[in-house]
């Protein structure tokens, strides 16, 4: 059950940067330098540190860079950085076969991030290096348990689709001024982000879709995009949207709205869809366009309502 929510536990988006606890900053200096050079801008590192800290308590700010011991200008810059709040971690540049010079400090960044993970609440990584993604994931999941649960709220076995939930002793406790959304997403000491996913045997989370989109067809749980992908693979189908609509008995059945080129072989499409295993057999609705919101998301509820109206079903 939910505990009583205090207003001080809830943050507006504007307050997020000011409520991050202890902050540790990790700056890939070489990467940042070349990015700024390419953009033609000059970085004020005093303002950068203030912005990244944003009023929170700074635990430590690291600046990682390759160094040329003979470059007096660089040595002066690094001395200034040390005197102005940065802990400089450096490594001598190595000349590569193509004549360029580089120093890779990815290991140093990853080690520092992991070594201090119990001491900070928020980590800020400034880098364009995708090789650090694994370290970021490892830090993100420290102290956090991600589960996939079935309809009874029990952990699902590896590979089985279910609802994603996140358990952490440092997560938020609700949405600001939205008790209905809070009750739906924050329950039983966990956060339910509304995702449908699966966990692999080694714990890798694969997100398949959204709970709001999942159809319940007589106990068969099904994500509509799987059916849409099958339909869109058929020649002449320009757009498709799967959704659920009730029949005369009030039971949800699967529908597939299709936008097609003239001359589409409708029977061929039906056979193409039916030939795919583990797919529900849909009824087809032929339309000129698929309704979408400003973000491009299919408006399945609207399709459902239009189908109910067209069939004359009274609910």
Tab-separated table of C-alpha atoms in Angstrom:
chain	number	residue	atom	x	y	z
A	1	UNK	CA	0.000	0.000	0.000
A	2	UNK	CA	1.050	3.579	-0.575
A	3	UNK	CA	2.337	5.571	2.360
A	4	UNK	CA	1.049	9.083	2.893
A	5	UNK	CA	2.769	11.365	0.375
A	6	UNK	CA	4.313	14.538	1.665
A	7	UNK	CA	4.446	17.530	-0.686
A	8	UNK	CA	8.182	17.862	-0.016
A	9	UNK	CA	8.749	14.456	-1.654
A	10	UNK	CA	7.363	15.650	-4.997
A	11	UNK	CA	9.349	17.769	-7.431
A	12	UNK	CA	8.332	19.892	-10.388
A	13	UNK	CA	10.544	19.586	-13.501
A	14	UNK	CA	12.080	22.963	-12.635
A	15	UNK	CA	13.119	21.655	-9.219
A	16	UNK	CA	14.762	18.461	-10.424
A	17	UNK	CA	18.198	20.014	-10.952
A	18	UNK	CA	18.074	21.392	-7.418
A	19	UNK	CA	17.163	18.132	-5.699
A	20	UNK	CA	19.783	15.692	-6.899
A	21	UNK	CA	21.599	15.080	-3.631
A	22	UNK	CA	25.357	14.663	-3.884
A	23	UNK	CA	26.601	15.165	-7.443
A	24	UNK	CA	29.712	13.660	-9.021
A	25	UNK	CA	30.805	15.032	-12.406
A	26	UNK	CA	32.902	13.139	-14.937
A	27	UNK	CA	34.077	15.153	-17.943
A	28	UNK	CA	35.798	13.566	-20.922
A	29	UNK	CA	37.990	16.595	-21.557
A	30	UNK	CA	39.416	15.593	-24.927
A	31	UNK	CA	35.990	14.700	-26.273
A	32	UNK	CA	34.492	17.956	-25.020
A	33	UNK	CA	37.392	20.005	-26.421
A	34	UNK	CA	37.053	18.624	-29.947
A	35	UNK	CA	33.270	18.978	-29.868
A	36	UNK	CA	33.616	22.643	-28.889
A	37	UNK	CA	36.268	23.135	-31.575
A	38	UNK	CA	33.992	21.675	-34.222
A	39	UNK	CA	31.114	23.906	-33.117
A	40	UNK	CA	33.335	26.978	-32.949
A	41	UNK	CA	32.567	27.760	-29.312
A	42	UNK	CA	34.701	28.444	-26.249
A	43	UNK	CA	33.762	26.823	-22.954
A	44	UNK	CA	33.729	28.722	-19.683
A	45	UNK	CA	34.630	25.916	-17.274
A	46	UNK	CA	33.664	27.923	-14.204
A	47	UNK	CA	30.136	28.421	-15.521
A	48	UNK	CA	30.040	24.800	-16.712
A	49	UNK	CA	30.794	23.534	-13.223
A	50	UNK	CA	28.123	25.797	-11.724
A	51	UNK	CA	25.585	24.670	-14.305
A	52	UNK	CA	26.280	20.964	-13.862
A	53	UNK	CA	26.156	21.290	-10.085
A	54	UNK	CA	23.015	23.474	-10.259
A	55	UNK	CA	22.889	24.269	-6.563
A	56	UNK	CA	23.318	20.674	-5.407
A	57	UNK	CA	26.148	19.492	-3.207
A	58	UNK	CA	29.232	18.735	-5.314
A	59	UNK	CA	31.051	15.604	-4.240
A	60	UNK	CA	33.795	15.737	-6.851
A	61	UNK	CA	34.360	16.946	-10.402
A	62	UNK	CA	36.753	14.976	-12.592
A	63	UNK	CA	38.357	16.214	-15.799
A	64	UNK	CA	39.995	13.522	-17.941
A	65	UNK	CA	42.400	14.439	-20.697
A	66	UNK	CA	45.446	13.392	-22.666
A	67	UNK	CA	48.488	15.626	-22.139
A	68	UNK	CA	51.484	16.779	-24.102
A	69	UNK	CA	54.194	17.463	-21.520
A	70	UNK	CA	55.898	19.916	-23.867
A	71	UNK	CA	52.756	22.010	-24.365
A	72	UNK	CA	53.129	24.864	-21.854
A	73	UNK	CA	49.746	26.373	-22.722
A	74	UNK	CA	47.997	23.101	-21.944
A	75	UNK	CA	49.949	22.691	-18.706
A	76	UNK	CA	48.862	26.174	-17.632
A	77	UNK	CA	45.243	25.389	-18.452
A	78	UNK	CA	45.314	22.168	-16.402
A	79	UNK	CA	46.876	24.009	-13.466
A	80	UNK	CA	44.026	26.527	-13.635
A	81	UNK	CA	41.496	23.671	-13.695
A	82	UNK	CA	43.016	22.135	-10.559
A	83	UNK	CA	42.815	25.471	-8.768
A	84	UNK	CA	39.185	25.989	-9.747
A	85	UNK	CA	37.449	22.891	-8.481
A	86	UNK	CA	38.439	20.149	-10.919
A	87	UNK	CA	40.380	16.993	-10.188
A	88	UNK	CA	42.451	16.476	-13.340
A	89	UNK	CA	43.169	12.905	-14.407
A	90	UNK	CA	45.693	12.850	-17.232
A	91	UNK	CA	47.537	10.413	-19.430
A	92	UNK	CA	50.333	11.012	-21.902
A	93	UNK	CA	49.294	11.238	-25.532
A	94	UNK	CA	50.269	8.296	-27.717
A	95	UNK	CA	51.063	8.727	-31.397
A	96	UNK	CA	48.944	6.495	-33.610
A	97	UNK	CA	50.013	4.936	-36.942
A	98	UNK	CA	48.160	7.666	-38.883
A	99	UNK	CA	50.264	10.321	-37.166
A	100	UNK	CA	47.551	11.599	-34.845
A	101	UNK	CA	47.926	11.644	-31.080
A	102	UNK	CA	45.383	10.335	-28.627
A	103	UNK	CA	44.980	9.176	-25.039
A	104	UNK	CA	42.078	6.909	-24.147
A	105	UNK	CA	40.837	7.462	-20.592
A	106	UNK	CA	37.647	5.393	-20.799
A	107	UNK	CA	38.964	2.910	-18.247
A	108	UNK	CA	39.822	5.658	-15.775
A	109	UNK	CA	36.372	7.227	-16.158
A	110	UNK	CA	34.578	3.891	-15.711
A	111	UNK	CA	36.672	2.922	-12.678
A	112	UNK	CA	36.048	6.252	-10.928
A	113	UNK	CA	32.325	6.089	-11.637
A	114	UNK	CA	32.105	2.620	-10.106
A	115	UNK	CA	34.469	3.303	-7.187
A	116	UNK	CA	32.408	6.273	-5.976
A	117	UNK	CA	28.964	4.878	-6.767
A	118	UNK	CA	28.020	4.568	-3.102
A	119	UNK	CA	29.042	8.133	-2.336
A	120	UNK	CA	26.974	10.127	-4.820
A	121	UNK	CA	23.278	10.368	-5.622
A	122	UNK	CA	23.637	11.780	-9.132
A	123	UNK	CA	26.358	11.192	-11.704
A	124	UNK	CA	26.866	13.652	-14.571
A	125	UNK	CA	28.892	12.274	-17.476
A	126	UNK	CA	29.993	14.689	-20.200
A	127	UNK	CA	31.187	12.644	-23.155
A	128	UNK	CA	30.250	11.635	-26.653
A	129	UNK	CA	31.922	8.249	-26.327
A	130	UNK	CA	29.437	5.406	-26.712
A	131	UNK	CA	31.957	2.995	-25.212
A	132	UNK	CA	31.024	4.354	-21.786
A	133	UNK	CA	27.381	3.276	-22.136
A	134	UNK	CA	28.061	-0.021	-20.366
A	135	UNK	CA	29.570	1.791	-17.374
A	136	UNK	CA	26.590	4.155	-17.244
A	137	UNK	CA	24.196	1.195	-17.238
A	138	UNK	CA	26.159	-0.484	-14.455
A	139	UNK	CA	26.034	2.664	-12.312
A	140	UNK	CA	22.345	3.234	-13.050
A	141	UNK	CA	21.323	-0.172	-11.763
A	142	UNK	CA	23.320	-0.074	-8.535
A	143	UNK	CA	20.762	-0.106	-5.729
A	144	UNK	CA	17.948	-0.615	-8.228
A	145	UNK	CA	16.103	-3.845	-8.986
A	146	UNK	CA	14.247	-4.187	-12.283
A	147	UNK	CA	11.633	-6.931	-12.512
A	148	UNK	CA	9.096	-8.178	-15.015
A	149	UNK	CA	5.920	-9.400	-13.335
A	150	UNK	CA	2.822	-11.281	-14.454
A	151	UNK	CA	-0.787	-10.204	-13.923
A	152	UNK	CA	-0.658	-11.512	-10.345
A	153	UNK	CA	2.352	-9.326	-9.557
A	154	UNK	CA	4.724	-12.283	-9.386
A	155	UNK	CA	8.149	-12.234	-11.106
A	156	UNK	CA	7.891	-13.743	-14.577
A	157	UNK	CA	10.441	-16.352	-15.696
A	158	UNK	CA	13.159	-15.285	-18.181
A	159	UNK	CA	11.771	-14.665	-21.647
A	160	UNK	CA	8.149	-14.306	-20.530
A	161	UNK	CA	6.495	-11.008	-21.306
A	162	UNK	CA	5.010	-8.988	-18.474
A	163	UNK	CA	4.841	-5.574	-16.841
A	164	UNK	CA	8.088	-3.832	-15.912
A	165	UNK	CA	8.498	-2.588	-12.357
A	166	UNK	CA	11.395	-0.826	-10.649
A	167	UNK	CA	12.262	-1.140	-6.968
A	168	UNK	CA	14.711	1.257	-5.331
A	169	UNK	CA	15.149	2.910	-1.968
A	170	UNK	CA	15.902	6.218	-3.720
A	171	UNK	CA	13.019	6.520	-6.169
A	172	UNK	CA	10.312	9.181	-6.149
A	173	UNK	CA	7.048	8.468	-4.375
A	174	UNK	CA	4.552	10.042	-6.739
A	175	UNK	CA	3.590	12.614	-9.361
A	176	UNK	CA	3.014	16.227	-8.396
A	177	UNK	CA	-0.696	17.081	-8.031
A	178	UNK	CA	-1.813	13.914	-9.826
A	179	UNK	CA	-3.125	11.365	-7.287
A	180	UNK	CA	-4.738	9.187	-9.957
A	181	UNK	CA	-1.492	8.739	-11.897
A	182	UNK	CA	0.401	8.260	-8.631
A	183	UNK	CA	-1.916	5.458	-7.512
A	184	UNK	CA	-1.516	3.726	-10.884
A	185	UNK	CA	2.272	3.943	-11.153
A	186	UNK	CA	3.494	3.862	-7.528
A	187	UNK	CA	2.204	0.841	-5.652
A	188	UNK	CA	3.431	-1.883	-3.322
A	189	UNK	CA	6.755	-0.099	-2.836
A	190	UNK	CA	7.604	-0.128	-6.551
A	191	UNK	CA	7.375	2.135	-9.599
A	192	UNK	CA	5.506	0.849	-12.645
A	193	UNK	CA	6.552	2.953	-15.671
A	194	UNK	CA	3.898	1.383	-17.899
A	195	UNK	CA	6.227	-0.697	-20.049
A	196	UNK	CA	5.774	-4.255	-21.299
A	197	UNK	CA	9.016	-6.198	-21.434
A	198	UNK	CA	11.008	-9.368	-20.901
A	199	UNK	CA	14.131	-10.244	-18.952
A	200	UNK	CA	16.766	-12.461	-20.506
A	201	UNK	CA	18.409	-15.240	-18.490
A	202	UNK	CA	21.333	-12.909	-17.692
A	203	UNK	CA	19.062	-10.058	-16.569
A	204	UNK	CA	18.999	-7.898	-19.723
A	205	UNK	CA	15.728	-5.984	-20.005
A	206	UNK	CA	14.027	-5.870	-23.398
A	207	UNK	CA	11.124	-3.412	-23.627
A	208	UNK	CA	8.476	-4.566	-26.108
A	209	UNK	CA	5.848	-1.843	-25.798
A	210	UNK	CA	3.460	0.014	-23.532
A	211	UNK	CA	0.827	-1.390	-21.182
A	212	UNK	CA	-1.679	1.163	-22.494
A	213	UNK	CA	-1.397	-0.369	-25.960
A	214	UNK	CA	-1.559	-4.027	-24.958
A	215	UNK	CA	-4.746	-5.785	-26.021
A	216	UNK	CA	-6.492	-8.372	-23.858
A	217	UNK	CA	-8.327	-10.713	-26.213
A	218	UNK	CA	-10.131	-13.200	-24.014
A	219	UNK	CA	-7.104	-13.670	-21.805
A	220	UNK	CA	-4.591	-13.478	-24.668
A	221	UNK	CA	-2.286	-10.515	-24.026
A	222	UNK	CA	-1.001	-9.066	-27.273
A	223	UNK	CA	0.954	-5.978	-28.369
A	224	UNK	CA	-0.551	-4.432	-31.502
A	225	UNK	CA	2.708	-3.419	-33.156
A	226	UNK	CA	3.547	-7.069	-33.812
A	227	UNK	CA	0.450	-7.430	-35.966
A	228	UNK	CA	1.079	-4.072	-37.615
A	229	UNK	CA	4.577	-5.128	-38.655
A	230	UNK	CA	3.175	-8.229	-40.347
A	231	UNK	CA	0.552	-6.202	-42.228
A	232	UNK	CA	3.014	-3.502	-43.301
A	233	UNK	CA	5.254	-6.163	-44.845
A	234	UNK	CA	2.525	-7.018	-47.372
A	235	UNK	CA	2.793	-5.247	-50.764
A	236	UNK	CA	0.330	-2.410	-51.144
A	237	UNK	CA	-0.222	-1.716	-47.438
A	238	UNK	CA	0.741	1.891	-46.727
A	239	UNK	CA	-0.268	2.104	-43.071
A	240	UNK	CA	-1.784	-0.160	-40.435
A	241	UNK	CA	-3.092	0.009	-36.880
A	242	UNK	CA	-4.192	-2.889	-34.690
A	243	UNK	CA	-6.664	-2.279	-31.886
A	244	UNK	CA	-9.380	-3.974	-29.850
A	245	UNK	CA	-13.089	-3.334	-30.161
A	246	UNK	CA	-16.014	-5.157	-28.513
A	247	UNK	CA	-18.352	-7.498	-30.345
A	248	UNK	CA	-22.119	-7.718	-29.766
A	249	UNK	CA	-21.507	-9.721	-26.582
A	250	UNK	CA	-19.118	-7.102	-25.237
A	251	UNK	CA	-15.990	-9.249	-25.686
A	252	UNK	CA	-12.967	-7.493	-27.148
A	253	UNK	CA	-11.905	-8.754	-30.556
A	254	UNK	CA	-8.899	-7.841	-32.682
A	255	UNK	CA	-9.279	-5.315	-35.492
A	256	UNK	CA	-6.747	-4.154	-38.062
A	257	UNK	CA	-7.242	-0.777	-39.742
A	258	UNK	CA	-5.565	-0.666	-43.141
A	259	UNK	CA	-4.598	2.162	-45.485
A	260	UNK	CA	-3.883	0.525	-48.814
A	261	UNK	CA	-3.026	1.268	-52.422
A	262	UNK	CA	-5.794	0.734	-54.929
A	263	UNK	CA	-5.912	-2.815	-56.178
A	264	UNK	CA	-4.649	-4.374	-52.949
A	265	UNK	CA	-5.376	-8.093	-52.756
A	266	UNK	CA	-7.459	-8.065	-49.585
A	267	UNK	CA	-7.823	-11.832	-49.444
A	268	UNK	CA	-4.081	-12.189	-49.940
A	269	UNK	CA	-3.454	-9.832	-47.017
A	270	UNK	CA	-5.806	-11.826	-44.797
A	271	UNK	CA	-4.013	-15.057	-45.695
A	272	UNK	CA	-0.619	-13.403	-45.161
A	273	UNK	CA	-1.611	-12.355	-41.615
A	274	UNK	CA	-3.240	-15.722	-40.821
A	275	UNK	CA	-0.093	-17.566	-41.877
A	276	UNK	CA	1.937	-16.032	-39.060
A	277	UNK	CA	1.934	-18.157	-35.887
A	278	UNK	CA	0.787	-16.824	-32.507
A	279	UNK	CA	-1.142	-13.989	-34.133
A	280	UNK	CA	-4.814	-13.237	-33.407
A	281	UNK	CA	-7.153	-13.391	-36.384
A	282	UNK	CA	-8.250	-9.797	-36.997
A	283	UNK	CA	-11.255	-8.245	-38.597
A	284	UNK	CA	-10.312	-5.602	-41.147
A	285	UNK	CA	-11.329	-1.955	-41.305
A	286	UNK	CA	-10.426	-0.119	-44.511
A	287	UNK	CA	-9.720	3.580	-44.089
A	288	UNK	CA	-8.150	6.571	-45.798
A	289	UNK	CA	-5.860	7.415	-42.878
A	290	UNK	CA	-4.821	6.234	-39.420
A	291	UNK	CA	-5.577	8.792	-36.677
A	292	UNK	CA	-2.461	9.880	-34.824
A	293	UNK	CA	-1.711	12.501	-32.206
A	294	UNK	CA	0.859	15.303	-32.508
A	295	UNK	CA	3.622	12.888	-31.495
A	296	UNK	CA	2.681	10.421	-34.226
A	297	UNK	CA	1.234	7.860	-31.823
A	298	UNK	CA	-1.742	5.862	-33.079
A	299	UNK	CA	-5.007	6.905	-31.421
A	300	UNK	CA	-6.319	3.408	-30.761
A	301	UNK	CA	-9.108	4.573	-28.480
A	302	UNK	CA	-10.480	6.713	-31.291
A	303	UNK	CA	-10.355	3.761	-33.679
A	304	UNK	CA	-12.181	1.666	-31.104
A	305	UNK	CA	-14.896	4.286	-30.637
A	306	UNK	CA	-15.341	4.758	-34.385
A	307	UNK	CA	-15.658	1.007	-34.878
A	308	UNK	CA	-18.239	0.701	-32.092
A	309	UNK	CA	-20.240	3.553	-33.647
A	310	UNK	CA	-20.009	2.060	-37.151
A	311	UNK	CA	-21.218	-1.332	-35.913
A	312	UNK	CA	-24.050	0.226	-33.922
A	313	UNK	CA	-22.966	-1.489	-30.728
A	314	UNK	CA	-24.612	-0.070	-27.596
A	315	UNK	CA	-22.462	-0.203	-24.484
